[in-house]
Coordinates of C-alpha atoms in Angstrom, one line a residue:
Chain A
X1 CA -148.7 -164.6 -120.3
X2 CA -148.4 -161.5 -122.4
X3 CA -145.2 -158.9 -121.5
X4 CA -148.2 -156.3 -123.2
X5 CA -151.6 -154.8 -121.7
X6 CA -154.1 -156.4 -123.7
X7 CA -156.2 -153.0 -123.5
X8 CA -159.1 -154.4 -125.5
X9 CA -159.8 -156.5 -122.5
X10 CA -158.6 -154.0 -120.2
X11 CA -161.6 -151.8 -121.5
X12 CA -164.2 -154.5 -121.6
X13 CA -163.1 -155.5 -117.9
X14 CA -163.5 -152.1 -116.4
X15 CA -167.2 -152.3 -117.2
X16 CA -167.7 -155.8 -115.9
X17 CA -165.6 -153.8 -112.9
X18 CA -168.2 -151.2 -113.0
X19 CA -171.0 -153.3 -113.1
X20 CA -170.2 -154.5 -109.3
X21 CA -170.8 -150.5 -108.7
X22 CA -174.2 -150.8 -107.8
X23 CA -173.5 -153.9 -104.9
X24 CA -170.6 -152.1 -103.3
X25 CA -172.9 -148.7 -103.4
X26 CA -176.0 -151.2 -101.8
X27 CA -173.7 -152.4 -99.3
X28 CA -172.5 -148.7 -98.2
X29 CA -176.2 -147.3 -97.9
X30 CA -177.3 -150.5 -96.3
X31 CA -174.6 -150.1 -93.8
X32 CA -175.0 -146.4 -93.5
X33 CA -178.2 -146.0 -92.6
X34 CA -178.1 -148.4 -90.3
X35 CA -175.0 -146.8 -88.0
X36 CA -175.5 -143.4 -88.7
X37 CA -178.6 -143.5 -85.9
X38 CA -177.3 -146.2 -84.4
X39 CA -173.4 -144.8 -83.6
X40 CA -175.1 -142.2 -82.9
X41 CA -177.0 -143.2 -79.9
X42 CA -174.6 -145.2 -78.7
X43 CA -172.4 -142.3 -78.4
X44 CA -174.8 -140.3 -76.4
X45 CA -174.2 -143.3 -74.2
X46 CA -171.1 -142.8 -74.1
X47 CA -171.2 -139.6 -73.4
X48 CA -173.4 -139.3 -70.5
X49 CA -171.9 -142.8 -69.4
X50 CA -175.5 -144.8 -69.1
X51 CA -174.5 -148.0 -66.8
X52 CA -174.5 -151.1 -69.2
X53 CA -175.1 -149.7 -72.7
X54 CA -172.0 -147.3 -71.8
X55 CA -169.7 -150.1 -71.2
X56 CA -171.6 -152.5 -74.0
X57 CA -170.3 -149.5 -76.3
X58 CA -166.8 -149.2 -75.1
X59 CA -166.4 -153.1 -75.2
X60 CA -167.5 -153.3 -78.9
X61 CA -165.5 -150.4 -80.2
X62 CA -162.3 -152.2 -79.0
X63 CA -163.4 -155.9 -80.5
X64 CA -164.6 -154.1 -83.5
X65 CA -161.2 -151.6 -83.8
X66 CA -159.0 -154.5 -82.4
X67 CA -159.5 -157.2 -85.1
X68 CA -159.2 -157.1 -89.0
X69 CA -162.2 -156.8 -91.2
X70 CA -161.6 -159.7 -92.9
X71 CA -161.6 -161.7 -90.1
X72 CA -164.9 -160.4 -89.0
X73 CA -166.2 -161.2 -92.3
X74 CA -164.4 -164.8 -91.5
X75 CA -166.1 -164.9 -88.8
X76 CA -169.9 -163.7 -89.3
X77 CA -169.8 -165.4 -92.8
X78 CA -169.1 -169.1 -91.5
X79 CA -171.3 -168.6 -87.9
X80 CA -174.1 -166.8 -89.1
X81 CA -174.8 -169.9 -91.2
X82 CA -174.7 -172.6 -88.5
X83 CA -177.6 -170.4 -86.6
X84 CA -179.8 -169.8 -89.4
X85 CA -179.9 -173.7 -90.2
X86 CA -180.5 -174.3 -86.5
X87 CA -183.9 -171.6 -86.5
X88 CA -184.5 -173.1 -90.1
X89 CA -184.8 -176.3 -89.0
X90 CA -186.6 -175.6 -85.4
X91 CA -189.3 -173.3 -87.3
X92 CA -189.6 -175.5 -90.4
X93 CA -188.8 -172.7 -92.9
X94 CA -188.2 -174.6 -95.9
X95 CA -185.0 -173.1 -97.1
X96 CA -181.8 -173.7 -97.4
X97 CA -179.2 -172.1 -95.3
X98 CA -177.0 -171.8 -98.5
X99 CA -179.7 -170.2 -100.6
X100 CA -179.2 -167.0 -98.7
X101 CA -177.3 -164.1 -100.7
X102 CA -174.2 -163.6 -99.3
X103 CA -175.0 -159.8 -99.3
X104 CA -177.4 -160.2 -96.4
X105 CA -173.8 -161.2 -94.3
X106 CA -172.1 -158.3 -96.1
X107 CA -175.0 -156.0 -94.5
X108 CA -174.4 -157.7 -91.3
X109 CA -170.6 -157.1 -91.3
X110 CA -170.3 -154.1 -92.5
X111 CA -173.4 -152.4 -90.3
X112 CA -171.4 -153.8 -87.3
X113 CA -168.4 -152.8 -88.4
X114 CA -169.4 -148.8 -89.5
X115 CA -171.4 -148.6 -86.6
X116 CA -168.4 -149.0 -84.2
X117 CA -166.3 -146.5 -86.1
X118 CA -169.6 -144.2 -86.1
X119 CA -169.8 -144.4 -82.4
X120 CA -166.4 -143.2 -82.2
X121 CA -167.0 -140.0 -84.7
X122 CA -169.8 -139.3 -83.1
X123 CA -168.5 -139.6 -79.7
X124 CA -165.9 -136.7 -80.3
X125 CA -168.3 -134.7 -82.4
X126 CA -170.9 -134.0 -79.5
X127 CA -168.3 -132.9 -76.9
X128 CA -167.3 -130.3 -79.7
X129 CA -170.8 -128.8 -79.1
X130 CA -170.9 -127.0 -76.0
X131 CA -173.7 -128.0 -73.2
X132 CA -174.6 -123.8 -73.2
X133 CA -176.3 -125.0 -76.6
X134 CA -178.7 -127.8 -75.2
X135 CA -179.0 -125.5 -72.1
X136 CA -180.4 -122.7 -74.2
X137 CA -182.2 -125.0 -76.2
X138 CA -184.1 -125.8 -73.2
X139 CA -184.0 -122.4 -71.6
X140 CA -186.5 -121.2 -74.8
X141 CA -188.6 -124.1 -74.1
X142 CA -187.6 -126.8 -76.6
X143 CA -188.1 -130.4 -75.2
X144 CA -185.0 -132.6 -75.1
X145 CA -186.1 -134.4 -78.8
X146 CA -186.6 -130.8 -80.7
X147 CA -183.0 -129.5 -78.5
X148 CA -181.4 -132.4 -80.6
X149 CA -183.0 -132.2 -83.8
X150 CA -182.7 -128.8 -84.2
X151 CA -179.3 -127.5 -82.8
X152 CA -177.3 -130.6 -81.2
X153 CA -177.4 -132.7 -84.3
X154 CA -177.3 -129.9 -87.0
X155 CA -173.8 -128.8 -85.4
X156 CA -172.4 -132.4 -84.6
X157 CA -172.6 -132.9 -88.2
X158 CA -170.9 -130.4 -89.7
X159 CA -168.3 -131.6 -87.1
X160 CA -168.5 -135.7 -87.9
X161 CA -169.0 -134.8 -91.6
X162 CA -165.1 -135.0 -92.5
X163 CA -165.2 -138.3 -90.7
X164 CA -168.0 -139.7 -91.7
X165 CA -166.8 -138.8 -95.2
X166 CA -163.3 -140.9 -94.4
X167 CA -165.7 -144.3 -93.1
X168 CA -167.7 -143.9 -96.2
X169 CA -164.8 -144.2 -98.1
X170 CA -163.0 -146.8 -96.5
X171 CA -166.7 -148.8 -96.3
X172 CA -166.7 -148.7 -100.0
X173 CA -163.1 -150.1 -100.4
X174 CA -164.0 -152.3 -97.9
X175 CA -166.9 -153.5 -99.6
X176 CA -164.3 -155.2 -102.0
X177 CA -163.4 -158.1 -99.1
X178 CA -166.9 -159.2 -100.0
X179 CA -165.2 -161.4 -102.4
X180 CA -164.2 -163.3 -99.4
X181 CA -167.9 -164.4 -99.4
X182 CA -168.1 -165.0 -102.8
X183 CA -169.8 -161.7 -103.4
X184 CA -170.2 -160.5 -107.0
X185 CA -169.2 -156.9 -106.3
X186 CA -166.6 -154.8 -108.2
X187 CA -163.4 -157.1 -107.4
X188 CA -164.4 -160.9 -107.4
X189 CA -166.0 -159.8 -110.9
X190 CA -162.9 -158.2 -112.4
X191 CA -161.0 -161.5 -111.3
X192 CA -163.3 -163.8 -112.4
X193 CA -162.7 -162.2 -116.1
X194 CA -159.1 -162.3 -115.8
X195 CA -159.3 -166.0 -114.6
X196 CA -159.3 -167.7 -118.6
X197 CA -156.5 -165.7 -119.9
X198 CA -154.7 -164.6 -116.6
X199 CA -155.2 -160.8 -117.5
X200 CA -154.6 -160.5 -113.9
X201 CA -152.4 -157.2 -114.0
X202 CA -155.2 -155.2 -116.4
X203 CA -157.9 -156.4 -113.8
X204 CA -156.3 -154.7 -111.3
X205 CA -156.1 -151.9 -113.1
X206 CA -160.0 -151.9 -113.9
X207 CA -160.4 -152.1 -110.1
X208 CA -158.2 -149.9 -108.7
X209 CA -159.6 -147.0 -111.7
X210 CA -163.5 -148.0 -110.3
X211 CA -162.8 -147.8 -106.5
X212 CA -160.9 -144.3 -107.5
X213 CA -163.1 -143.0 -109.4
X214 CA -166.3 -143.7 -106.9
X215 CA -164.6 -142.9 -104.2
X216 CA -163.4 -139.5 -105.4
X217 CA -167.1 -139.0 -106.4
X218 CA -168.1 -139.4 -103.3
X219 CA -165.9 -137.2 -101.4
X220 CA -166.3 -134.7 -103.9
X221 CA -170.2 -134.9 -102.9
X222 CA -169.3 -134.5 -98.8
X223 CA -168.0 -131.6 -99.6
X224 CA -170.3 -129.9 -101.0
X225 CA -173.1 -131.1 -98.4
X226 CA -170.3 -129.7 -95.9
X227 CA -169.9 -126.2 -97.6
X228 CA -173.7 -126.0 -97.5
X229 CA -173.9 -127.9 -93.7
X230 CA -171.1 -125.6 -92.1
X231 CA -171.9 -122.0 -93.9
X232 CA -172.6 -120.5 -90.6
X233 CA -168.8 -121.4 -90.3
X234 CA -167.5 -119.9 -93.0
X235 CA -168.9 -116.4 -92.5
X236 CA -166.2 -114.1 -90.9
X237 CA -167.2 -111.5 -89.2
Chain B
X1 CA -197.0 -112.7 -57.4
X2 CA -195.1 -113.7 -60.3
X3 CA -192.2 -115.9 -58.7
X4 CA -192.0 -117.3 -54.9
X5 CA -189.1 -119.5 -54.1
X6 CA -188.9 -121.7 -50.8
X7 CA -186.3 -123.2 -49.0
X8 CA -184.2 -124.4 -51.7
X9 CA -181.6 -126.5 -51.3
X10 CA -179.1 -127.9 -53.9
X11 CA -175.6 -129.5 -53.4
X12 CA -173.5 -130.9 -55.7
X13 CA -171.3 -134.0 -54.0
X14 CA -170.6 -133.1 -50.5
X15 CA -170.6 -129.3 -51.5
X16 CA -173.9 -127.7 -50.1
X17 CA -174.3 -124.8 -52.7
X18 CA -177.7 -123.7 -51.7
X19 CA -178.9 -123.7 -48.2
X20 CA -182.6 -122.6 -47.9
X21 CA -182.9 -119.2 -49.9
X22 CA -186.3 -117.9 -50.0
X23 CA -186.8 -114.9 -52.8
X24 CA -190.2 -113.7 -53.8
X25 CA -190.8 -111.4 -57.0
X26 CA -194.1 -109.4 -57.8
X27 CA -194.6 -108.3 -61.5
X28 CA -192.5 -105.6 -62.5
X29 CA -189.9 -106.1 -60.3
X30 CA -186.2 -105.6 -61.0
X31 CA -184.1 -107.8 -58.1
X32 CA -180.5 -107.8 -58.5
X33 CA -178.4 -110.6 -57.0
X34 CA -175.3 -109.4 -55.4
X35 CA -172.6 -111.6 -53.8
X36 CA -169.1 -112.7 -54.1
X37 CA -168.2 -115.7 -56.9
X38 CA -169.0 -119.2 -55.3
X39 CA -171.5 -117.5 -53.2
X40 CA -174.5 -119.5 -55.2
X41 CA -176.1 -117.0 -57.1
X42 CA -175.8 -118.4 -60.4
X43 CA -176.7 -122.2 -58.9
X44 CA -179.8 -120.6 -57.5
X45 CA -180.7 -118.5 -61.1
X46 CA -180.0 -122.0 -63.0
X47 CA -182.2 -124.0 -60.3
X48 CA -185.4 -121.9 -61.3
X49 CA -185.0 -122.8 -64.8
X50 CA -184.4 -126.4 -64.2
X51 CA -181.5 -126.4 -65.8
X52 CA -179.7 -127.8 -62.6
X53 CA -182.2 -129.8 -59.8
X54 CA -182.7 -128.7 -56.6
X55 CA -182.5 -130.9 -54.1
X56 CA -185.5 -129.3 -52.0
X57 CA -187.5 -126.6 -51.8
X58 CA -190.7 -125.2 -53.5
X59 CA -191.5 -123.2 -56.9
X60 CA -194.4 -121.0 -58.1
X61 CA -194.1 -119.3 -61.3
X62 CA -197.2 -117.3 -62.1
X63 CA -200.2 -120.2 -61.7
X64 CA -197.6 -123.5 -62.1
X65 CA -197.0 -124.6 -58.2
X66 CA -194.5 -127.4 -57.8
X67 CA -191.4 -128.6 -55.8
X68 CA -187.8 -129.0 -57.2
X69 CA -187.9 -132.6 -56.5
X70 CA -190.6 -134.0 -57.9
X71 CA -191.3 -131.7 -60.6
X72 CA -192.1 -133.8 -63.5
X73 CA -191.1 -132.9 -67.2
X74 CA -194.6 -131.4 -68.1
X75 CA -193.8 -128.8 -65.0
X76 CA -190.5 -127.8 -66.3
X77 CA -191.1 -127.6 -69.8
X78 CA -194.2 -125.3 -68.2
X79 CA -191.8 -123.2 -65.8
X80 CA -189.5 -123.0 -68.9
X81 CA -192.2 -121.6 -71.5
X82 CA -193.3 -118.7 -68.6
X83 CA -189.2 -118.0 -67.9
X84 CA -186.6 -117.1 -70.1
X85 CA -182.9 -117.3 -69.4
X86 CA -180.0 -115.1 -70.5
X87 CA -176.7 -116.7 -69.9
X88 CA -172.9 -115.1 -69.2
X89 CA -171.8 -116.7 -72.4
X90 CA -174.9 -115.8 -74.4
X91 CA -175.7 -119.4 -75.6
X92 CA -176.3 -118.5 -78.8
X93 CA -177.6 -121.3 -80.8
X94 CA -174.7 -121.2 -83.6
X95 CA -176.2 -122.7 -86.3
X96 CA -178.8 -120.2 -86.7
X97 CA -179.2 -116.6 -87.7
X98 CA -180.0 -113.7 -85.1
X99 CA -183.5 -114.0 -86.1
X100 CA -183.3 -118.2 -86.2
X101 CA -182.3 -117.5 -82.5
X102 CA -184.8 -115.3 -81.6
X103 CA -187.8 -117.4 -83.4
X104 CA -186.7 -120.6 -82.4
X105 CA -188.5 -120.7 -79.4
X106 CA -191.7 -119.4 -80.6
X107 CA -192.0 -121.6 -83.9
X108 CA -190.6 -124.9 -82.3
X109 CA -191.2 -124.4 -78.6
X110 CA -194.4 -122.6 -78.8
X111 CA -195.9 -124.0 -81.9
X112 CA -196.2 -119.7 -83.0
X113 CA -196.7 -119.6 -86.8
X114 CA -193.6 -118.5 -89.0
X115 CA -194.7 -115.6 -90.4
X116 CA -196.4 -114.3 -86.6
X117 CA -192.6 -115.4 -84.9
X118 CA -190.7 -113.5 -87.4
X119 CA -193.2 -110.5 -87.1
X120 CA -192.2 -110.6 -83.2
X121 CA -188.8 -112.0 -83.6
X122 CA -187.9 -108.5 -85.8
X123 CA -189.7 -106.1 -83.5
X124 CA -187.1 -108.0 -80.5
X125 CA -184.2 -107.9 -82.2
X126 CA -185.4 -104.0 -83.2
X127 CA -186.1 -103.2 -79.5
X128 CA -182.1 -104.2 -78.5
X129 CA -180.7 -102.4 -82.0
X130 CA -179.7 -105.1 -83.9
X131 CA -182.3 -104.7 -86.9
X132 CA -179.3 -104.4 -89.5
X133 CA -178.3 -107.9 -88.2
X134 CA -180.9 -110.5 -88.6
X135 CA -179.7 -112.6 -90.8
X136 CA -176.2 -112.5 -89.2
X137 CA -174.8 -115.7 -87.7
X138 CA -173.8 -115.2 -84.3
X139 CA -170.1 -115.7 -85.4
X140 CA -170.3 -112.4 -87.6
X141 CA -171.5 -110.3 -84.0
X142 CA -169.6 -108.9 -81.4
X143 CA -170.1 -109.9 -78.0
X144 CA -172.4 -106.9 -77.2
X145 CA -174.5 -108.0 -80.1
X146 CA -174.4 -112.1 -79.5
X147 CA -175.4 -110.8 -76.0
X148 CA -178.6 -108.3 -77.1
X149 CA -179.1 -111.2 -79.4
X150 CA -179.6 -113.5 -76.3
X151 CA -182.0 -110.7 -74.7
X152 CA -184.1 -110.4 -77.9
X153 CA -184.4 -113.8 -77.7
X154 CA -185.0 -113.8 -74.2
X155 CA -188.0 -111.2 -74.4
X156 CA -189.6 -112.3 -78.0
X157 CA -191.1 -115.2 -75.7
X158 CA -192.9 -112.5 -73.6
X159 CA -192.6 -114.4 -70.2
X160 CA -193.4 -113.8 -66.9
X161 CA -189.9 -113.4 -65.7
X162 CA -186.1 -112.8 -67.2
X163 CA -183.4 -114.5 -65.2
X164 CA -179.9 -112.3 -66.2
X165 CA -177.1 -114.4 -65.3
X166 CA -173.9 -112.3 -65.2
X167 CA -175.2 -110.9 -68.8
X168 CA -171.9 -108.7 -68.9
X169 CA -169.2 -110.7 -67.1
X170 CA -167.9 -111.9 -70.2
X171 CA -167.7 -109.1 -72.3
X172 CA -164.9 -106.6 -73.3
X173 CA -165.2 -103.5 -71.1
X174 CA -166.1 -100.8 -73.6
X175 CA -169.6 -103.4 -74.7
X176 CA -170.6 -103.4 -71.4
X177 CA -172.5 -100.4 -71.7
X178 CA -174.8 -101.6 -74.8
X179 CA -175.7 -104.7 -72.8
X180 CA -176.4 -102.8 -69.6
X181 CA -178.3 -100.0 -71.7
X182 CA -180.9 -102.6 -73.4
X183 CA -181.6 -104.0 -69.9
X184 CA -182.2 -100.5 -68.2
X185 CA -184.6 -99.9 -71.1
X186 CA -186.8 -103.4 -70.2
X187 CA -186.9 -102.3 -66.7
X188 CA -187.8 -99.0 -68.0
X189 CA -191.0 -100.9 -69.5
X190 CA -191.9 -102.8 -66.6
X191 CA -190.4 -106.4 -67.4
X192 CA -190.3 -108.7 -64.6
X193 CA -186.6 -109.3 -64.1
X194 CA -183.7 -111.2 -62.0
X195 CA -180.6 -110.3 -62.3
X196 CA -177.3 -111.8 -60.8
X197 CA -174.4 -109.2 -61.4
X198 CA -171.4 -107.7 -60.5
X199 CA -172.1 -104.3 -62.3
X200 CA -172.9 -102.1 -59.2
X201 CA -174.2 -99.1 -61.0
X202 CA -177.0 -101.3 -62.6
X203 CA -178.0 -102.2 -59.1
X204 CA -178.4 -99.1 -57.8
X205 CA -180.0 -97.4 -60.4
X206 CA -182.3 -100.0 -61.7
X207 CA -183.1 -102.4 -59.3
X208 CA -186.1 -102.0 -56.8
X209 CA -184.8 -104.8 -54.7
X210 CA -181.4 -105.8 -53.8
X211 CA -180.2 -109.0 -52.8
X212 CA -176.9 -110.1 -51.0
X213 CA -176.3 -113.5 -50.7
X214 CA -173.1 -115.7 -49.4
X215 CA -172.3 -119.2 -48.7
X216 CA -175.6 -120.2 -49.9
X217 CA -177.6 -118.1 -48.0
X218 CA -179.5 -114.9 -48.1
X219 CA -177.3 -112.5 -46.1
X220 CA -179.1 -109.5 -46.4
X221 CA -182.1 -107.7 -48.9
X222 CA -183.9 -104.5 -49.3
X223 CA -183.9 -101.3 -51.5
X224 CA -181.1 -100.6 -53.1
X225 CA -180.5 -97.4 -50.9
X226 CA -181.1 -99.6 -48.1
X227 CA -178.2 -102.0 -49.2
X228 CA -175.7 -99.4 -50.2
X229 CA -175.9 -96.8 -48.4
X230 CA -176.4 -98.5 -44.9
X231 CA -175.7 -102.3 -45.1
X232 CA -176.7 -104.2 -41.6
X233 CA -174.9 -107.2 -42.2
X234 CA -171.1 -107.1 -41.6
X235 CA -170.8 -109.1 -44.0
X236 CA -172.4 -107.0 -46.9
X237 CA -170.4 -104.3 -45.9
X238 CA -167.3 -106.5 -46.3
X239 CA -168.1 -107.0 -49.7
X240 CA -169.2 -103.9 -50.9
X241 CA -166.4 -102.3 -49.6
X242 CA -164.2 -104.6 -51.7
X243 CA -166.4 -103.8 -54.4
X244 CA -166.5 -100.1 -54.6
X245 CA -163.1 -99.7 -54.1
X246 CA -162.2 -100.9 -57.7

């Protein structure tokens, strides 16, 4: 092992780094789309406490919040497995259970697992907009669909937006667990290039420089879909 | 007639808020809801909109005939597009301009063309004296402006009837009078109005019909010299008294 940075290899390694961009970015819109709408309604259930989907909501924020991502991934990654090759085999779909990308669990995981912490942002975003607003809404002779559209969702998200910045975020590190599953995203790639000549310490490096450098980009583009969200905030009278 | 009310009834838990008020309104009337706070006034206003549901009792707005209990959504959405509702804390809808507010219900509710709901959306916001402000956010107006704001948008929809709940009670004394003084002037012009209110003077010099209620009943009703100058009920008297004095 060298006491030096070898930084010819640390250069060639950030791009093999960078090339894992687009999988982690996959995962995150995958995941996204999917529990934006989804955390969403289930905090409206919350909120006006619908018997059975309330408590189905309250009961998988807590398993979701109360158990490490990495065991989830555990945990979806070696069970999802056993019950495809069981509806394989009873509807004679001739494949193979370990065939299957290992991004379709990542999407799994990480839509369950963003959709709980949506439900959570969105849960303390709509009690921030005051039930005058749905009541006008309704007084001019919106239905309940266009009330939401066009007033109750518009000002929950300016609300959620710092927080649905922060899950983004932390989704996208997240995303890096995927090696777990053998996923070729940003960190299992970096590693497998430092394997040969145990660059391990410039790998990191690679890594940690991608994940910062996405990650800032990303924030920096939540703000400025917040400035532009929230400007009739920002007016002062 | 424009609005009829029958026996309504409306509790909330074990609380009987409404016991059986009947109110009918003819075009062009201005009725003013008097009573003291907890009386149901403002349950009643809010039941006629739908925005809380009777427990009993019969509407007819204009041609729609239909009773609080078994209206279905096409009825209210009907009641709602003949009625318009101006709240205490004006309700503005916050992410839209003075003129988003006052259009909203046209373009969305009413399916009005843009251009035609911005046409009338200026000439309401005009009529309450706000025509420097239309593209202001409601968080750049006063509370006298959010408030004519909430009457412009109240009045762009042209309906049968304007409900007025408490429309001053939470402003700051000396913007009273702009609020008060865009209302007179829609009386003035023969709007169908209901107003519940504390502000006496508006009662008895714009109203045609006064109505005292308390503890979920109509107490008393009549003309406004009726009501104030020789009040049956002991029980009006009672509160006017307590009234007037301040």
């Amino acid at each position: 092992m060298s006491s030096q940075l070898d930084f010819e290899f640390l250069i060639d390694t950030f791009f093999v780094a960078l090339s894992g961009v687009p999988i982690a970015l996959l995962i995150t819109v995958v995941a996204m789309t999917i529990a934006l709408p989804l955390g969403f309604l289930l905090a409206l259930t919350r909120i006006n406490r619908l018997p059975i989907l309330s408590q189905f909501s309250s009961v998988y924020v807590s398993f979701v919040r109360g158990t490490p991502v990495i065991v989830q991934i555990f945990i979806i990654y070696n069970s999802v497995p056993i019950l495809l090759e069981e509806i394989f085999q009873k509807y004679d779909v001739g494949m193979k259970v370990y065939d299957v990308n290992p991004i379709w669990y990542a999407f799994i995981v990480f839509s369950l697992n963003t959709t709980a912490i949506l439900i959570e942002v969105f849960r303390s975003a709509i009690s921030t907009v005051s039930k005058g607003q749905l009541e006008a809404a309704m007084a001019v002779g919106l239905t309940t669909l266009q009330a939401f559209r066009r007033i109750i969702i518009p000002q929950t998200l300016v609300v959620a937006l710092p927080n649905i910045c922060t899950a983004t975020v932390n989704l996208i590190k997240a995303t890096s667990l995927g090696y777990a599953m053998s996923l070729h995203e940003i960190t299992l790639r970096a590693q497998v290039a430092a394997n040969p000549g145990y660059n391990y310490v410039e790998a990191y490096i690679d890594i940690f420089l991608v994940y910062l450098i996405i990650c800032s980009l990303v924030e920096f583009l939540f703000k400025l879909y917040e400035k532009r969200l929230s400007k009739y905030k920002l007016v002062i009278a | 007639m424009m609005l009829q009310i029958k026996n309504i009834h409306k509790s909330f838990g074990k609380n009987q808020i409404l016991k059986g008020v009947d109110v009918q309104i003819q075009k062009g009337d201005v009725t003013v809801i008097l009573g003291p706070s907890g009386s149901g006034k403002t349950t009643f206003l809010r039941c006629i909109n739908f925005l809380e549901r009777a427990d009993e009792g019969e509407i007819k707005v204009d041609n729609i005939e239909t009773s609080f209990n078994k209206a279905r959504k096409k009825d209210i959405l009907a009641i709602r597009k003949k009625t318009a509702f101006v709240f205490q804390n004006y309700s503005l809808f916050n992410n839209k301009t003075a003129l988003g507010n006052v259009t909203e219900g046209l373009v969305v509710g009413r399916k009005i063309p843009k251009a035609k709901a911005i046409e009338i959306g200026k000439q309401a916001l005009d009529k309450v004296g706000l025509s420097d402000k239309y593209d202001a956010y409601p968080s750049q107006l006063s509370g006298g402006q959010q408030q004519r704001v909430g009457i412009a948008r109240a009045i762009a929809v042209n309906p049968d009837i304007i409900l007025f709940d408490e429309p001053t009670s939470a402003l700051d004394p000396e913007l009273v009078g702009e609020v008060l003084e865009v209302m007179r002037t829609l009386a003035n012009e023969g709007k169908t109005m209901l107003v519940v209110t504390h502000e006496m003077s508006f009662a008895r010099d714009v109203a045609n019909k006064v109505i005292f209620m308390d503890d979920g009943v109509i107490v008393e009703e009549g003309t406004p010299d009726e009501i104030f100058a020789a009040p049956k009920e002991v029980r009006t008297q009672q509160f006017l008294k307590r009234i007037l004095r301040d």
